[in-house]
Tab-separated table of C-alpha atoms and ligand atoms in Angstrom:
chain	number	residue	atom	x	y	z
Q	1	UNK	CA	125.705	106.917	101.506
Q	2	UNK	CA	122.570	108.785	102.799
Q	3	UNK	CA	119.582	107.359	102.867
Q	4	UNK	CA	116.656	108.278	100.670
Q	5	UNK	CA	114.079	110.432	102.406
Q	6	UNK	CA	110.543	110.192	101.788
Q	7	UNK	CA	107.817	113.178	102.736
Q	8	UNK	CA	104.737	110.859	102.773
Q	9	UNK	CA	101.333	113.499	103.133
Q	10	UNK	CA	98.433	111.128	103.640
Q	11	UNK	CA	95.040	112.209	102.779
Q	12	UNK	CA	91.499	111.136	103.583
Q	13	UNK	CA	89.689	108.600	102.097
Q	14	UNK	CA	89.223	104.576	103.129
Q	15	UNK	CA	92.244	103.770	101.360
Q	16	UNK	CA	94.615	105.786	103.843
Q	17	UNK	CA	94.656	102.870	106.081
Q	18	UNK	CA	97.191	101.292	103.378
Q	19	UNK	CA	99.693	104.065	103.598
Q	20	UNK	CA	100.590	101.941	106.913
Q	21	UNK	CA	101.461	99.350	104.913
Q	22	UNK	CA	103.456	101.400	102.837
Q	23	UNK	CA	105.689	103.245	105.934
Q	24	UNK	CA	106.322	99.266	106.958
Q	25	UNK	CA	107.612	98.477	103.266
Q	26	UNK	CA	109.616	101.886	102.747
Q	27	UNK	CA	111.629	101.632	106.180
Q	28	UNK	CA	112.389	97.996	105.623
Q	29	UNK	CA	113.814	98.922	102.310
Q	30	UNK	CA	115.883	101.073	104.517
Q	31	UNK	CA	114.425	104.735	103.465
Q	32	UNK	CA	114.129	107.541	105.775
Q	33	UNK	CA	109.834	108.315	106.224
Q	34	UNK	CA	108.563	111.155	107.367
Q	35	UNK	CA	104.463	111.280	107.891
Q	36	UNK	CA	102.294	114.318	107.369
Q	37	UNK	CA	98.293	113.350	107.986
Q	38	UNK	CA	95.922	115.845	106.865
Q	39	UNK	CA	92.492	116.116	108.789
Q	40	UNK	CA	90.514	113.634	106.606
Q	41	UNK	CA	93.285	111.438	106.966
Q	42	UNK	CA	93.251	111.217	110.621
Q	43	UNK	CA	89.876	109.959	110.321
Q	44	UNK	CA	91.074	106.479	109.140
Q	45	UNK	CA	95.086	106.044	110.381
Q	46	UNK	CA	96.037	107.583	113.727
Q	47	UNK	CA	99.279	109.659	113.654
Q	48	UNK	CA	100.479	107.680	116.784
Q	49	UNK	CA	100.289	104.533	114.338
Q	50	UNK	CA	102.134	106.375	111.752
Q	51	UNK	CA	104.788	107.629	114.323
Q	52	UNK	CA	105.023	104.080	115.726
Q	53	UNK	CA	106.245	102.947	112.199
Q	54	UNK	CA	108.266	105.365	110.638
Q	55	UNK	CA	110.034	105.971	113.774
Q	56	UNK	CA	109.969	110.078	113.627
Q	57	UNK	CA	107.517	112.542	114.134
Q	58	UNK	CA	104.062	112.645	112.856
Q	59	UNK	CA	102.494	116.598	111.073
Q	60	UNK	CA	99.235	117.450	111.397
Q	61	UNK	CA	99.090	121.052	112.073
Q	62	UNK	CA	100.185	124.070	109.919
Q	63	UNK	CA	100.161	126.372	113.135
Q	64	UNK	CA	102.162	123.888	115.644
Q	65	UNK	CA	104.600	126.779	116.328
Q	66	UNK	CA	106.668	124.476	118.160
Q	67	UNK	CA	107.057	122.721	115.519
Q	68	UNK	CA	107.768	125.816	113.240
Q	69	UNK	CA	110.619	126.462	115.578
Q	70	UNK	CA	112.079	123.120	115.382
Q	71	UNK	CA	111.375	122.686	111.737
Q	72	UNK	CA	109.611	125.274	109.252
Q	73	UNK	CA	107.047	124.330	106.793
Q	74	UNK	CA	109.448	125.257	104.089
Q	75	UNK	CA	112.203	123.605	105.418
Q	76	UNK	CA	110.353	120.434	106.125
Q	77	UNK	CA	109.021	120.081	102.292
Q	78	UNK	CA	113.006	120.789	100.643
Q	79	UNK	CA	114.649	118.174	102.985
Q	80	UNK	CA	113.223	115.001	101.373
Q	81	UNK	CA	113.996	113.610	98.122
Q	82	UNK	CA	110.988	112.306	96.949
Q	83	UNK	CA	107.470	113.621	98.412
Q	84	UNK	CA	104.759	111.145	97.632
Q	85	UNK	CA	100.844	111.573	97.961
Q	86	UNK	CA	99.143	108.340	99.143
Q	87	UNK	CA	96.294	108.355	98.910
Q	88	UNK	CA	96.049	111.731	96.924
Q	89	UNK	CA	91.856	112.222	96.937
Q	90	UNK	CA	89.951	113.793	94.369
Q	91	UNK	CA	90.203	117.247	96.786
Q	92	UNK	CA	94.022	116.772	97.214
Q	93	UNK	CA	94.633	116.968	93.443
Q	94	UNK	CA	92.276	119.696	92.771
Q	95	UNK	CA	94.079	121.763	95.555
Q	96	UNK	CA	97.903	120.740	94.031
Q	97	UNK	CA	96.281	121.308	90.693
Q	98	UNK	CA	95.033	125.133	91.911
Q	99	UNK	CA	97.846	125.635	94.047
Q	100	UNK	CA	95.627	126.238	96.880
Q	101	UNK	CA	97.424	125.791	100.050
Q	102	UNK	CA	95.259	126.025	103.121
Q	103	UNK	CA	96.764	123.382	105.302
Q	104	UNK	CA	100.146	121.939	106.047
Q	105	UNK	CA	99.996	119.239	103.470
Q	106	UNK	CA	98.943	121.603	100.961
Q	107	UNK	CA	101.119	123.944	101.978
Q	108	UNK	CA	104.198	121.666	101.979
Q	109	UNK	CA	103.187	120.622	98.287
Q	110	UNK	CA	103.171	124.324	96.778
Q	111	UNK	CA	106.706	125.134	98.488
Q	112	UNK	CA	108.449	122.169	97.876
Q	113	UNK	CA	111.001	122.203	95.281
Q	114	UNK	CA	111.322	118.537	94.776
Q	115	UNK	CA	109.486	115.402	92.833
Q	116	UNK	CA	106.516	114.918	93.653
Q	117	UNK	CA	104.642	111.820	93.026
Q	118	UNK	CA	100.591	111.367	93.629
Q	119	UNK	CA	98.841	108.061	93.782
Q	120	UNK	CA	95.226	108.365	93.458
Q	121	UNK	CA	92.463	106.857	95.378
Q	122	UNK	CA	88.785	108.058	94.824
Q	123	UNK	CA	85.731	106.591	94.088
Q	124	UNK	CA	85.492	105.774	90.210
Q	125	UNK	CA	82.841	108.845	89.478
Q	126	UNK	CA	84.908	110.683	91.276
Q	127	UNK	CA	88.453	109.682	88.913
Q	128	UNK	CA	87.085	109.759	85.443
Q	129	UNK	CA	84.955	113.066	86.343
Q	130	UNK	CA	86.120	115.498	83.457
Q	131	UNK	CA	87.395	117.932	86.352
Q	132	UNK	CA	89.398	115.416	87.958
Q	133	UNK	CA	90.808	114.442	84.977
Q	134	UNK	CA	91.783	117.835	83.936
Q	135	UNK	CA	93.066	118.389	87.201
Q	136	UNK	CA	95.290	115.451	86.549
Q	137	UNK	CA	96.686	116.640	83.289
Q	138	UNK	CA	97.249	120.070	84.642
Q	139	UNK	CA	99.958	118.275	87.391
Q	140	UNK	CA	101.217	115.863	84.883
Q	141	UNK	CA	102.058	119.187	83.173
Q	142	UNK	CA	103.451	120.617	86.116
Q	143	UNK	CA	105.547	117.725	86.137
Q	144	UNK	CA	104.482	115.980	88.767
Q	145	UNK	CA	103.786	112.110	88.717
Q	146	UNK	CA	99.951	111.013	88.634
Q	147	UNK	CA	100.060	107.248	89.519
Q	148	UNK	CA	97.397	105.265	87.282
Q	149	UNK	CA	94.505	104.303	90.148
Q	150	UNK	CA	93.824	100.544	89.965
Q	151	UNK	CA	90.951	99.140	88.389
Q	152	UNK	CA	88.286	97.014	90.663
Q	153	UNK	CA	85.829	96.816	92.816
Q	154	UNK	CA	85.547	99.806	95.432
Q	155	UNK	CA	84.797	100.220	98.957
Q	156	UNK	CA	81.637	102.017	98.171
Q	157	UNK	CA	80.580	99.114	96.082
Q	158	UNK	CA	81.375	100.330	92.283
Q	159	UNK	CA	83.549	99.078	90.102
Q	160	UNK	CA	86.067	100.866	87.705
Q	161	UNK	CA	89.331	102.645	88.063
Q	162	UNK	CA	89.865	104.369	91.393
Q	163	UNK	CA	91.026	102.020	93.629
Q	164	UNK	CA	94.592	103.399	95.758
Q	165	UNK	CA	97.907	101.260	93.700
Q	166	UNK	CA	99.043	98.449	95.826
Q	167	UNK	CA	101.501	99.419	98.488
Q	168	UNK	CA	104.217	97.321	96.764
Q	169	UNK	CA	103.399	99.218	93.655
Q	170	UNK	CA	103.954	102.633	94.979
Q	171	UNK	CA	107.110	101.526	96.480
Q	172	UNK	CA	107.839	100.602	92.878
Q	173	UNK	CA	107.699	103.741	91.893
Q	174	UNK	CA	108.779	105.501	94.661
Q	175	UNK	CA	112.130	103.545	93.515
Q	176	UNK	CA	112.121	104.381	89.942
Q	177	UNK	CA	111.048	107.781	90.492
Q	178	UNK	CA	114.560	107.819	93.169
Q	179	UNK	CA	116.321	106.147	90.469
Q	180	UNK	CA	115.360	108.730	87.521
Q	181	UNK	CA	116.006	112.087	89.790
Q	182	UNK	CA	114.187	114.726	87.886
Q	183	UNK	CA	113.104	112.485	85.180
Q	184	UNK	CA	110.651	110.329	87.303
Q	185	UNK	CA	109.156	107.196	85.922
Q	186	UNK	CA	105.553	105.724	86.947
Q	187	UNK	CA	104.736	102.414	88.740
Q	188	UNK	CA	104.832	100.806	85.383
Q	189	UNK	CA	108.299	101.098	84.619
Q	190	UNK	CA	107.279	102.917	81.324
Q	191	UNK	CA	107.465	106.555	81.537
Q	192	UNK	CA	104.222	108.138	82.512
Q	193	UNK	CA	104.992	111.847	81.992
Q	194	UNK	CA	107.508	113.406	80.608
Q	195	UNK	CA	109.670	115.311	82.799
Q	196	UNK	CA	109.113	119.064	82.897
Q	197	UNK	CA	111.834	120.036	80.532
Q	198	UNK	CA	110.497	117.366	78.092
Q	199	UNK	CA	106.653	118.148	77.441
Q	200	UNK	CA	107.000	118.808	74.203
Q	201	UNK	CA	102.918	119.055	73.181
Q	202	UNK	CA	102.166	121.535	76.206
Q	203	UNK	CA	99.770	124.034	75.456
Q	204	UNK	CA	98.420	122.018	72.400
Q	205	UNK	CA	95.056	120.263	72.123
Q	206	UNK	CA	95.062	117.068	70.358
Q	207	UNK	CA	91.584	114.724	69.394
Q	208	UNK	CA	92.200	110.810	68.987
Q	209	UNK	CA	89.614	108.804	67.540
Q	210	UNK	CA	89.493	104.756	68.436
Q	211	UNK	CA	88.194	101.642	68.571
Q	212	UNK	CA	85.660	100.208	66.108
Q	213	UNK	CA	82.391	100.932	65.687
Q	214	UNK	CA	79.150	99.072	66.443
Q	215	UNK	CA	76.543	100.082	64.062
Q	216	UNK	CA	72.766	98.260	65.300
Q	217	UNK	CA	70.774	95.776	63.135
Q	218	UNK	CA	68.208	95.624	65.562
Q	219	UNK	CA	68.444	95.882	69.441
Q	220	UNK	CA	70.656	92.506	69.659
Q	221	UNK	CA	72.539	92.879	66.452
Q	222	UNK	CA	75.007	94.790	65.024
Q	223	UNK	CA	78.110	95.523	62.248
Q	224	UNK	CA	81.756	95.504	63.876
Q	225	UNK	CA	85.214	94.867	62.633
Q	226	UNK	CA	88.132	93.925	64.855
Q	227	UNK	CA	89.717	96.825	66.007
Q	228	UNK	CA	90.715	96.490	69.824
Q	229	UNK	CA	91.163	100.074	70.332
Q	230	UNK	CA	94.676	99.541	71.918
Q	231	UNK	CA	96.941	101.784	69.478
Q	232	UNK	CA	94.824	104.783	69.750
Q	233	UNK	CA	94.701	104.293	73.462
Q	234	UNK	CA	98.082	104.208	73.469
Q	235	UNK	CA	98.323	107.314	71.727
Q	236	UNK	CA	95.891	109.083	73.600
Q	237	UNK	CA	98.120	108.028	77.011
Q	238	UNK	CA	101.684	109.199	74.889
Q	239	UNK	CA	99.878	112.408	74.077
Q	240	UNK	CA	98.914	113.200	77.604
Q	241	UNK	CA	101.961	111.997	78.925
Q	242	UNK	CA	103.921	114.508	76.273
Q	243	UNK	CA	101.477	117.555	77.609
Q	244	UNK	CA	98.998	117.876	75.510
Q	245	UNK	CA	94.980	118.070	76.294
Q	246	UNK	CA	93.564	115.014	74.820
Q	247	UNK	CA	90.271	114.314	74.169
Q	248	UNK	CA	89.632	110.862	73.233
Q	249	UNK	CA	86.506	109.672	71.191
Q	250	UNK	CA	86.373	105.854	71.652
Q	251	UNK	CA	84.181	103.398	69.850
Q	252	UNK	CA	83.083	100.092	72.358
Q	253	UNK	CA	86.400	99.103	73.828
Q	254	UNK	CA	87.201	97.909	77.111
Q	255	UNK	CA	89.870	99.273	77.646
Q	256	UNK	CA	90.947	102.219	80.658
Q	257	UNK	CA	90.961	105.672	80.498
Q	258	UNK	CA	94.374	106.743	80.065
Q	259	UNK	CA	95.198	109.565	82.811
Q	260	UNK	CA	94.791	112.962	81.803
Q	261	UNK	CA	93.033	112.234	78.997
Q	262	UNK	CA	89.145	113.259	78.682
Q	263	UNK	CA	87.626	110.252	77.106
Q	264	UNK	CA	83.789	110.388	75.312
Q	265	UNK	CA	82.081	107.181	74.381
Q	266	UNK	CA	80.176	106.598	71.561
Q	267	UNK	CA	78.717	103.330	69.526
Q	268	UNK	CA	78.192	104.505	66.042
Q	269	UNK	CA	79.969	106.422	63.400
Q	270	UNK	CA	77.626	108.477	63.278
Q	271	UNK	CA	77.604	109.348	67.288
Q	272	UNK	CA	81.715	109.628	66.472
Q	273	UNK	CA	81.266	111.914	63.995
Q	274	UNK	CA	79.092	113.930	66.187
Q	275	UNK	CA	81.681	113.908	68.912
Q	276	UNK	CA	84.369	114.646	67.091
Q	277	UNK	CA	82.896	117.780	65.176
Q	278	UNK	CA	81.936	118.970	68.914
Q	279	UNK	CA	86.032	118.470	69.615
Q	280	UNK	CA	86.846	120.994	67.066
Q	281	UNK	CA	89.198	123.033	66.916
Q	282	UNK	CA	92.088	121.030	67.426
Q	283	UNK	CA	95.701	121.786	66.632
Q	284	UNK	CA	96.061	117.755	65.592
Q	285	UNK	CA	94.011	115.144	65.099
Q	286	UNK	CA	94.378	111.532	65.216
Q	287	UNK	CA	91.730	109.457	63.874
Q	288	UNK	CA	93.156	106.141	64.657
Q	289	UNK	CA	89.131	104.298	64.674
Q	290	UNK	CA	88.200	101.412	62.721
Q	291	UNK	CA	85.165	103.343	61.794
Q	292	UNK	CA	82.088	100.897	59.881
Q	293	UNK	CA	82.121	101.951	56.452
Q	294	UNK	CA	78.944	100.823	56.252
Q	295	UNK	CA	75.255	100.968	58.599
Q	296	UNK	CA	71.948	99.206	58.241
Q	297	UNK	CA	69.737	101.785	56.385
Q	298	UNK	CA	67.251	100.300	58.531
Q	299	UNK	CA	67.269	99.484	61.994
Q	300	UNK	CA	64.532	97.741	63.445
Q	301	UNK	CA	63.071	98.502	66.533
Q	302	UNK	CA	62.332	95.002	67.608
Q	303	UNK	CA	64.492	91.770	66.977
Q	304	UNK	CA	64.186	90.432	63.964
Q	305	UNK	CA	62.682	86.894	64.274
Q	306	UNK	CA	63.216	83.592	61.391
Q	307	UNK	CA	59.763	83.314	59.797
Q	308	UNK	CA	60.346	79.354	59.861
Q	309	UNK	CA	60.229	79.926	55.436
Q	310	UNK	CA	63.963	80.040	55.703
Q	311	UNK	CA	64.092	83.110	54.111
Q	312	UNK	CA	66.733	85.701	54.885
Q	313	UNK	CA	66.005	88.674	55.843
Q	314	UNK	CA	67.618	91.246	53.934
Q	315	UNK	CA	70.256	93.482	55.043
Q	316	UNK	CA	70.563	96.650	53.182
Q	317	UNK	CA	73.236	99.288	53.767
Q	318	UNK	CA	74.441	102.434	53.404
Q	319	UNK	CA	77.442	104.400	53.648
Q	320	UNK	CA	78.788	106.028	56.829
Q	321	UNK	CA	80.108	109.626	56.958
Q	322	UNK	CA	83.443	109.906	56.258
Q	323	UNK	CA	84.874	111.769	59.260
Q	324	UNK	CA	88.267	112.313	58.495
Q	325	UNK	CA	87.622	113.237	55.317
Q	326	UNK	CA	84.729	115.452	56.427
Q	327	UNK	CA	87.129	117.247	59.151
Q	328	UNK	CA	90.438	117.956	56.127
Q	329	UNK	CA	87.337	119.616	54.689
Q	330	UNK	CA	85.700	121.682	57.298
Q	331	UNK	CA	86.525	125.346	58.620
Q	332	UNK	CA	88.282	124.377	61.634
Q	333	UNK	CA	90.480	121.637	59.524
Q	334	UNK	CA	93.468	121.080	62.585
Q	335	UNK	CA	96.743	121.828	61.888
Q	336	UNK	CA	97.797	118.830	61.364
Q	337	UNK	CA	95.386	115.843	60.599
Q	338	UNK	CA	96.460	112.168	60.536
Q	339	UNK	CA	94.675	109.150	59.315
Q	340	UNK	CA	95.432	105.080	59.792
Q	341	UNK	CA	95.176	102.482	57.147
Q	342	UNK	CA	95.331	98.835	57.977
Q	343	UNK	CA	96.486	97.287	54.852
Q	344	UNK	CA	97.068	93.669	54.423
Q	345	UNK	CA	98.993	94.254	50.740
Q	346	UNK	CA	99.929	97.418	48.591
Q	347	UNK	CA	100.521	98.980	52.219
Q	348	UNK	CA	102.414	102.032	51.208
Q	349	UNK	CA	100.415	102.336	47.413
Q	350	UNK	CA	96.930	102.067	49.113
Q	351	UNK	CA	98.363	104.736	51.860
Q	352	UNK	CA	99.133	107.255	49.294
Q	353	UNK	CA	96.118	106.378	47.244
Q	354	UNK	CA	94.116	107.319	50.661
Q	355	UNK	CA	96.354	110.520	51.764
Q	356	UNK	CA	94.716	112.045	48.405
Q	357	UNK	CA	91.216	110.715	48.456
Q	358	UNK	CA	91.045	111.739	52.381
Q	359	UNK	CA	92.531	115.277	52.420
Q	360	UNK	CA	95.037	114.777	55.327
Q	361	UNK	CA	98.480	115.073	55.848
Q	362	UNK	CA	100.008	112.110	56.972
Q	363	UNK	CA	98.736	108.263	56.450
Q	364	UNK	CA	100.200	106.021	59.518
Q	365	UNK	CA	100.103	102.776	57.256
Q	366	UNK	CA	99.788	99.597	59.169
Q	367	UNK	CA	101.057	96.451	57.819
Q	368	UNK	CA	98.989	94.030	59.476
Q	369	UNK	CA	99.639	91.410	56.966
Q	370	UNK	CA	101.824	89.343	59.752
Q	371	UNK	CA	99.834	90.584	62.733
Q	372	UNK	CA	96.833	91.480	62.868
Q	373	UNK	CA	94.169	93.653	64.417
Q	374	UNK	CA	94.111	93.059	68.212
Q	375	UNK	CA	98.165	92.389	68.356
Q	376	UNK	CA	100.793	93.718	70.587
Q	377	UNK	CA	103.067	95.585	68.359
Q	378	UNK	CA	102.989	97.562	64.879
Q	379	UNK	CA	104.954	98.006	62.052
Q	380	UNK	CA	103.725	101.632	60.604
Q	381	UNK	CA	104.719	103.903	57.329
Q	382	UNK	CA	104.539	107.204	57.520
Q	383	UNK	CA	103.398	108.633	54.341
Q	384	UNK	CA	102.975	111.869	53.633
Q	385	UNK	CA	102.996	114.369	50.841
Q	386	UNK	CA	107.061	114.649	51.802
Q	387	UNK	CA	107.725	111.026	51.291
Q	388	UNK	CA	107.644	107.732	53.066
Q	389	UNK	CA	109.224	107.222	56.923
Q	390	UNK	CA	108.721	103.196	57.548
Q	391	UNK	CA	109.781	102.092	60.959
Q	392	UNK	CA	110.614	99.047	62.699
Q	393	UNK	CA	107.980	96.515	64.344
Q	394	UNK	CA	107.807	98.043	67.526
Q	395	UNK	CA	105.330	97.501	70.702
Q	396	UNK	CA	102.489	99.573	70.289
Q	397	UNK	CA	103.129	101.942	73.086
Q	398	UNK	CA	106.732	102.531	71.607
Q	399	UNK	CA	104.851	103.445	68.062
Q	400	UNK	CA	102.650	106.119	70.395
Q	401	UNK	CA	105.499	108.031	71.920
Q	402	UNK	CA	107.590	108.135	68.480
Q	403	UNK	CA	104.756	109.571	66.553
Q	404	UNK	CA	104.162	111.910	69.631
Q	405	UNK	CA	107.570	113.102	68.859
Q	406	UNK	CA	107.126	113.377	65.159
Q	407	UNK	CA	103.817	115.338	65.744
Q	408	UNK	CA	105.203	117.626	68.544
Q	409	UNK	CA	108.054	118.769	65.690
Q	410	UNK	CA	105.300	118.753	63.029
Q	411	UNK	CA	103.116	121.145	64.806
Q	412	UNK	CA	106.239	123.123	66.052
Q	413	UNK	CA	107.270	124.233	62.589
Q	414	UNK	CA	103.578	124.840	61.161
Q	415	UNK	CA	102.531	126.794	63.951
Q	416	UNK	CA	104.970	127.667	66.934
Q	417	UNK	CA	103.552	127.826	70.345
Q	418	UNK	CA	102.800	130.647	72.055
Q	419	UNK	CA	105.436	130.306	74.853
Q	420	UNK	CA	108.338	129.266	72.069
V	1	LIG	N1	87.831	106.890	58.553
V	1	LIG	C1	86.912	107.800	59.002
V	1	LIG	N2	85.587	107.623	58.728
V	1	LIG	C2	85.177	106.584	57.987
V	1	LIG	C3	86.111	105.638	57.506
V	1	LIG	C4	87.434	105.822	57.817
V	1	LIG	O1	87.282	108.765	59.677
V	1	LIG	N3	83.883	106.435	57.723
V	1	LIG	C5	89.243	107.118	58.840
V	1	LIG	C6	89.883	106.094	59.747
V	1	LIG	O2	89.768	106.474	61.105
V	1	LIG	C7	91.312	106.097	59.259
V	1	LIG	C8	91.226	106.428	57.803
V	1	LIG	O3	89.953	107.043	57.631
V	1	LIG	O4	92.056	107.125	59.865
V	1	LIG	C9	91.346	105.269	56.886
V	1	LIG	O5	90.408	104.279	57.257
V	1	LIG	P1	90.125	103.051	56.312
V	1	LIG	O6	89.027	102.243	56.889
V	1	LIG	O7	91.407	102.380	55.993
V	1	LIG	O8	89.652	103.861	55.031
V	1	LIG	P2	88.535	103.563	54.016
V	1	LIG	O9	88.289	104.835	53.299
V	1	LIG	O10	87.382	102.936	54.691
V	1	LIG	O11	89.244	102.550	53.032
V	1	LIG	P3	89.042	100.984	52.767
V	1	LIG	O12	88.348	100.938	51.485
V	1	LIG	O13	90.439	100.430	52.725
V	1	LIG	O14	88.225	100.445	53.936
């Protein structure tokens, strides 16, 4: 049997020193490596290094015409199997993502015609930047695999996402994505695009809503609920990874941005509200928050102190917007709009009592009787004006890419896409 052959292109940054770490791991595992440094990259690993390790010939230079005798450009990007980025910098994806190609590695990456996986290493401004992120989304579309960047602190002295995947984790999945072919899995083992000929929200723009939210008392107090923000997260990451543009408007969570996904932050409902009327139009939206029904109609500017009476102060409310409610009435109402109701008991009764009240099409009713807020997995009712779909306890993540799949037909028979 032939041996796997890798096309590693190495770009700049302080994390290309580890992509000698990586050569040593891929040749033990017995894979074929061939190296292509780009300028930047030669700043940090030496080419003679790289040569040393993988045991063939180091690129540099899109006009070596030796080279272009021996091997062409194009014929040097077709004969791997698997060409893998590492580290792929901020500049690297925005060039894949453009299709600019105005040096060898960039070249090789626009006239290759195999997988191509990316694992990002960038200082954490740099990754969450909207641009970046769009960039990302834009390849994931393509079809090509965006490692997630680990979380931690940075060689510049942040801290956040950014940091290049662990050698052993790219060789992960630089494995899995052998092992899939065309359908290439991510370093997590769970699928972290879906393969070209299975994007099935391209082209659509989808707004998630999640998390609780914190609504101020005074500046060291505040109203929350429970919500951990994981199930809209992990719809936000299904709907990137199924092609749509997500924007996600989180409440305080701390959780990570999934990639692709455009994430806003706010505190209050009435900040989400905000956000979310800024997101419009939409062609579906998800409001998956645990938004405060209620605020203090007062908020004080300065902590509230004990008068040493032992009286209590008093706490007077009032209601939040409604958002959902206020979007299923608005002029840009999406396509299709789809609340959550945690229910502890009458799940599928208080679900259709709040499809009506709300204005929206579908209710994703959460039994969270058994588990609740903060848990692993869900057990969710679809109820709509159609009936009732109930579905197994499944992990949360699992829940995320079904409903993805429900949605993506949803939207496909309301309103067809453009390319259909
Ligand atoms: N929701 C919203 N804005 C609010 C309250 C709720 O957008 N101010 C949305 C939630 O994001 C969710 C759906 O409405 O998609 C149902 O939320 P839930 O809290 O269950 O609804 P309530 O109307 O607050 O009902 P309950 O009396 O059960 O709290």
């Amino acid at each position: 049997m032939t041996k796997p052959r890798i096309l590693l292109i190495i770009g700049g940054g302080i994390a290309a020193y580890k992509s000698i770490e990586l050569v040593r791991l891929l040749r033990k595992a017995g894979y074929v490596v061939r190296c292509v440094i780009t300028r930047a990259g030669e700043q940090f690993v030496t080419p003679l290094t790289l040569a040393a390790l993988s045991e063939n010939k180091v690129y540099t230079n899109l006009f070596d015409l030796k080279d272009e005798v021996e091997m062409g450009h194009i014929q040097l990007s077709r004969e791997a199997d698997l060409v893998v980025v590492a580290p792929a910098t901020a500049d690297l994806l925005a060039k894949m993502a453009a299709g600019i190609a105005d040096d060898l590695a960039t070249t090789l990456l626009l006239a290759t015609d195999k997988p191509v996986l990316a694992a990002p290493a960038m200082n954490v401004r740099m990754w969450l930047h909207p641009a970046t992120q769009r960039n990302v989304a834009t390849l994931r579309g393509d079809g090509v695999t965006v490692m997630a960047p680990d979380d931690g602190e940075m060689a510049c002295g942040e801290f956040g996402p950014g940091r290049l995947p662990e050698p052993a984790a790219i060789k992960d999945a630089i494995d899995a994505a052998l092992a899939a072919g065309p359908a290439i899995t991510a370093m997590t083992g769970q699928p972290d695009f879906a393969p070209a000929n299975h994007r099935p929200l391209y082209g659509r723009r989808i707004l998630i809503t999640a998390g609780p939210t914190h609504e101020p008392i005074d500046p060291v107090r505040y109203i929350a609920n429970r919500s951990s923000g994981k199930q809209g997260f992990a719809i936000a990451a299904a709907a990137a990874e199924a092609g749509a543009e997500v924007l996600l408007v989180a409440g305080p969570v701390d959780l990570p941005t999934p990639p692709g996904v455009i994430r806003v932050d706010v505190e209050t409902a009435v900040e989400m509200a905000d956000e979310v009327r800024q997101g419009l139009p939409v062609d579906a939206a998800i409001m998956v928050a645990a938004v405060a029904d209620w605020r203090a109609a007062d908020t004080s500017v300065q902590k509230i102190k004990k008068d040493g009476s032992g009286a209590v102060p008093p706490l007077a409310l009032t209601e939040n917007p409604d958002i959902l409610a206020g979007v299923a009435k608005s002029a840009e109402r999406p396509t299709l709009l789809i609340g959550f109701a945690a229910e502890t008991n009458d799940v599928i009764a208080h679900a259709e009592a709040k499809l009506a009240k709300k204005g929206c099409d579908w209710i994703v009713a959460n039994d969270v009787s058994a588990d609740p807020m903060g848990g692993e997995s869900n057990r969710v009712h679809i109820v709509s004006k159609d009936g009732i779909d109930s579905w197994d306890r499944l992990p949360k993540a699992a829940v995320a890419r079904k409903l993805m799949e429900k949605i993506a037909d949803e939207l496909d028979a309301r309103s067809p896409r453009q390319s259909d």
